[in-house]
XYZ file of C-alpha atoms in Angstrom:
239
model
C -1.406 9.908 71.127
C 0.999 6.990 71.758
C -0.842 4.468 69.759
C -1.020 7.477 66.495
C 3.040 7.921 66.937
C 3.749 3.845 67.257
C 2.140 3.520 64.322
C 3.799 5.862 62.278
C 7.131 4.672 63.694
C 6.023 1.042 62.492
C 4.692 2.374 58.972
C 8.433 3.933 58.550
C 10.593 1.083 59.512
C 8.445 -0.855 56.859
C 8.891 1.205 53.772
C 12.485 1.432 54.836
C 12.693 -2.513 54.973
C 10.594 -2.373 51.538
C 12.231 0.000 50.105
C 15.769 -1.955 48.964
C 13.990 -5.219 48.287
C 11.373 -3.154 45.755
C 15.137 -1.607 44.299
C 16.119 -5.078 43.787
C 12.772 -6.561 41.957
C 12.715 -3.549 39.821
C 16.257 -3.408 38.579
C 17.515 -6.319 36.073
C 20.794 -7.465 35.004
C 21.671 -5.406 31.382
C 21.904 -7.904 28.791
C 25.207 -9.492 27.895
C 26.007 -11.351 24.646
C 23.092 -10.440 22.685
C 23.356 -9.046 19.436
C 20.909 -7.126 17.349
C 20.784 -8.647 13.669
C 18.323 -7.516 9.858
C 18.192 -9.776 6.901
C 15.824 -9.652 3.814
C 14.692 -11.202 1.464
C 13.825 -9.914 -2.358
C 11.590 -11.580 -4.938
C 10.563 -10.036 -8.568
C 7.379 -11.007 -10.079
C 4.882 -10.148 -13.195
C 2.542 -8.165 -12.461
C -0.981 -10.030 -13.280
C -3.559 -6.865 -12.616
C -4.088 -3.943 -14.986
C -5.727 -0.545 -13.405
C -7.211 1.662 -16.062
C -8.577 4.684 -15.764
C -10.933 6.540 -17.350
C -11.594 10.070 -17.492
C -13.749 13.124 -18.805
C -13.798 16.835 -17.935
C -16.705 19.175 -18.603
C -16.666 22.974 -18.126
C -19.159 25.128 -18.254
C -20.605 28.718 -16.381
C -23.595 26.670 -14.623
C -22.207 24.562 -12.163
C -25.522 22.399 -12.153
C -25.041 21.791 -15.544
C -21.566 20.884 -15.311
C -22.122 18.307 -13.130
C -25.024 16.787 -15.120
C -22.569 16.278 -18.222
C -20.574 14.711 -15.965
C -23.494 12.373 -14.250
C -24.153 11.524 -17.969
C -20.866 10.797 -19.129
C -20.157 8.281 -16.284
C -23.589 6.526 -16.487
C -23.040 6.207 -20.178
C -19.617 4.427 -19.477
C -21.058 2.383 -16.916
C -23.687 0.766 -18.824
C -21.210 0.163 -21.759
C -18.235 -1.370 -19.320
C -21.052 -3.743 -17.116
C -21.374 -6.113 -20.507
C -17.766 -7.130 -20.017
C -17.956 -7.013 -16.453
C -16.339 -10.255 -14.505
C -15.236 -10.881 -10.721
C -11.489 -10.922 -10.810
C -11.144 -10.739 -14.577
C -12.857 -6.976 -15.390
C -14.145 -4.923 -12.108
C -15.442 -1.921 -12.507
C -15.891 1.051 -9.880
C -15.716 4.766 -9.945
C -13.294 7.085 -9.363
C -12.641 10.502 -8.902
C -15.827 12.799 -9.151
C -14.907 16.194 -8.658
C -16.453 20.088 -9.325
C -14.899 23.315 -8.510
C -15.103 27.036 -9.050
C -12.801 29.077 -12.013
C -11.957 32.090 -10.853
C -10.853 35.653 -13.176
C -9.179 39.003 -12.625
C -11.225 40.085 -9.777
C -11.452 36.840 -7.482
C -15.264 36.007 -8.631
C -16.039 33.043 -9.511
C -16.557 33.045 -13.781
C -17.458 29.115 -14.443
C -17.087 25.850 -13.381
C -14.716 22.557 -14.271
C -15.744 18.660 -13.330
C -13.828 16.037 -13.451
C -15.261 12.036 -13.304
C -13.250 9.360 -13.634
C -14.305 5.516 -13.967
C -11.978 2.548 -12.871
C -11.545 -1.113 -14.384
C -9.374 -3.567 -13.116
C -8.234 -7.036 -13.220
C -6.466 -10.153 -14.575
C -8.111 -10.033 -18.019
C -6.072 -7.299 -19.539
C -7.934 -7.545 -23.605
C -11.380 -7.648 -21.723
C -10.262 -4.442 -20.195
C -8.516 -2.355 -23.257
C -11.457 -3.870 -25.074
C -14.049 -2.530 -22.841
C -12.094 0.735 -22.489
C -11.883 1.029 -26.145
C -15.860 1.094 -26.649
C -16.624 4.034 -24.387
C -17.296 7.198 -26.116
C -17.853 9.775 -23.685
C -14.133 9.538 -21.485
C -10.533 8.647 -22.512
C -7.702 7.095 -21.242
C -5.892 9.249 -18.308
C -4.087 6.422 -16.242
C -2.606 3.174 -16.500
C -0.733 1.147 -13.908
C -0.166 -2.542 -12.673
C -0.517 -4.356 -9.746
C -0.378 -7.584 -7.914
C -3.365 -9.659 -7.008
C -3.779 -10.394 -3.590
C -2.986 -14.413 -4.557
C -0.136 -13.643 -5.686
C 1.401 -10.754 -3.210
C 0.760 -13.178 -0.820
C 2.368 -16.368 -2.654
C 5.789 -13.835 -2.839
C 5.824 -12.871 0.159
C 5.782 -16.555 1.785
C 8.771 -16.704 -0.747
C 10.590 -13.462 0.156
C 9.996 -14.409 4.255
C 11.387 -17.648 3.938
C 14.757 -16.055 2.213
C 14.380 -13.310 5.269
C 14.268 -15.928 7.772
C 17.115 -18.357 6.470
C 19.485 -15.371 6.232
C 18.622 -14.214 9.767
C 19.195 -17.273 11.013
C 22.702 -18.070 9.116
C 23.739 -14.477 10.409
C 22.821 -15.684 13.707
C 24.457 -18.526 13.565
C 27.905 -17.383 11.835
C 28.098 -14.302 14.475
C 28.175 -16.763 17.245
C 30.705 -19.146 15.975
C 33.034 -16.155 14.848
C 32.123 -14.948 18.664
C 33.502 -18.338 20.288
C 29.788 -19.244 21.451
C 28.504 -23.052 20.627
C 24.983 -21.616 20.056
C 22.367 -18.741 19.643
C 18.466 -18.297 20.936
C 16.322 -15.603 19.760
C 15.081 -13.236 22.428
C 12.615 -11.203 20.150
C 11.604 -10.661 15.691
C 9.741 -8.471 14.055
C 8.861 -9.143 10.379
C 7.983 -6.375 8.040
C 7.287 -6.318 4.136
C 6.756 -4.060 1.630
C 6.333 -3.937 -2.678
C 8.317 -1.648 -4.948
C 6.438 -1.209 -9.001
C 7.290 0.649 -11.438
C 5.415 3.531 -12.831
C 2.942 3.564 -15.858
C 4.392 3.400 -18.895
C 5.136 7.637 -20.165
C 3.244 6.338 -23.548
C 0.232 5.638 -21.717
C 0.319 8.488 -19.615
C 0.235 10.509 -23.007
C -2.840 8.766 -24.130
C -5.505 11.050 -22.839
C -3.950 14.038 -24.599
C -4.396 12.569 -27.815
C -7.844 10.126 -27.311
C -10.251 12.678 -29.023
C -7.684 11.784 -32.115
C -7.635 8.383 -31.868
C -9.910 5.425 -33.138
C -13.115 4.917 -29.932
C -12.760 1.248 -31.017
C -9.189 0.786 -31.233
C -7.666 -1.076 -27.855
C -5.279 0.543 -25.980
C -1.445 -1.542 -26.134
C -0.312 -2.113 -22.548
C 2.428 -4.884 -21.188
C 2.594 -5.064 -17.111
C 6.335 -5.006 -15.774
C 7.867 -6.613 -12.849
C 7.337 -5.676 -9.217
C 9.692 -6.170 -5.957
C 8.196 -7.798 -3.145
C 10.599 -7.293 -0.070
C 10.541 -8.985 3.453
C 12.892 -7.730 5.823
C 13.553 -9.243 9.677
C 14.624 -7.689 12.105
C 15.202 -8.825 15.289
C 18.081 -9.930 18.553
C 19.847 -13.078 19.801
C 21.638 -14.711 22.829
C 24.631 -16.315 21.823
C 25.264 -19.100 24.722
C-alpha cells in the first residue's frame, strides 16, 4: 500500500512540474508590427470563344412520342453540325435534354413538353453561325462568349503580376511611412476570378423569331470584352 501511494505522490509532483513548462510551449508571443495588406490586379480582354446554342421543343399527349421528335431532331442536327466539326475551332456536344408532364384543371397530367438543346463552341465564330445556320429542325435560343483556356491563363499571369507589384509597393510604402527600414511576408493567398458580359438582348430574341427567318442565313454575333481579376491578399513584418 506504500509503494501504490508513493507512486501517486510522484505521478502528482510531475504533472505539477509539467504543467507550467507545457503553459509556456503552448502559449506564443501575439504578433507585433505586422500588418494585414489586399492588392489586385485588373486586365480586359476579347473574348475569342463563341457558345451557341441550339434548341427545339416538341409537345405532344404521348410522352414516348414526344421524346422521339426530340431524339430525331437532335440526331438530325448532329449529323448536319459533324461536317464542320474541328478541335478548338467548332466543338460540338449536347445540351439540355429534358421531358416533363402538363398538367390541367384537375391536377392530371393532359400531355407532355421536351426540350433538347445542342451546343457548338469555339474560336471559329463563321464556321459556327454557318453550321448553325444549316440546321433545320432547332433554332437559336442562346448566345454567349468566353475565354479559351490559352488565353484566361495568359491574363491572368498578367493580372497576378499587377497583384503582386502593388502588394509589394503597399508593403513597402506602409513600412517606410511606419519608421521601419524593411518588410518580410509572413503568409499570401492569391485568388482570381473573370467578370463577362451577358449575351447580346438581340440574340437572346432570336429563337422567338427563327421559324421566320431564312434556315440558311448566319446568325450576326461580335464577342465583347471580359475582366480577368487577380486579387492578393496576404500579411507582413515590418522590421
Amino acid at each position: 500500500m506504500q509503494s501504490v501511494r508513493s507512486s501517486i505522490a510522484c505521478a502528482t509532483v510531475f504533472l505539477a512540474l509539467c504543467a507550467p513548462a507545457l503553459a509556456q510551449s503552448t502559449l506564443s508571443p501575439a504578433p507585433q508590427n505586422v500588418v494585414q495588406l489586399e492588392a489586385s490586379g485588373t486586365v480586359e480582354v476579347q473574348q475569342d470563344v463563341l457558345v451557341l446554342t441550339l434548341g427545339t421543343v416538341k409537345e405532344g399527349k404521348d410522352a414516348a412520342l414526344v421524346q422521339s421528335q426530340l431524339r430525331q431532331a437532335l440526331d438530325a442536327a448532329l449529323q448536319q453540325v459533324r461536317r464542320s466539326a474541328e478541335p478548338g475551332r467548332m466543338d460540338v456536344r449536347t445540351g439540355n435534354f429534358s421531358l416533363s408532364p402538363r398538367y390541367g384543371q384537375n391536377q392530371q397530367i393532359t400531355g407532355w413538353q421536351g426540350r433538347a438543346e445542342l451546343v457548338l463552341e469555339g474560336r471559329d465564330f463563321a464556321r459556327i453561325t454557318g453550321a448553325a445556320a444549316s440546321v433545320a429542325s432547332m433554332t437559336v435560343s442562346r448566345v454567349g462568349f468566353d475565354l479559351s483556356r490559352e488565353q484566361r491563363e495568359a491574363v491572368q499571369r498578367d493580372a497576378q503580376q499587377q497583384a503582386i507589384a502593388r502588394f509589394k509597393a503597399q508593403a513597402e510604402q506602409l513600412s517606410t511611412e511606419f519608421g521601419f527600414g524593411s518588410y518580410s511576408l509572413r503568409e499570401v493567398a492569391v485568388h482570381s476570378s473573370g467578370s463577362a458580359p451577358g449575351p447580346h438582348p438581340r440574340m437572346m430574341a432570336m429563337e422567338a423569331r427563327g421559324a421566320s427567318m431564312a434556315s440558311d442565313a448566319p446568325l450576326p454575333v461580335e464577342a465583347g470584352k471580359a475582366s480577368v481579376t487577380v486579387t492578393v491578399s496576404g500579411s507582413v513584418q515590418m522590421r
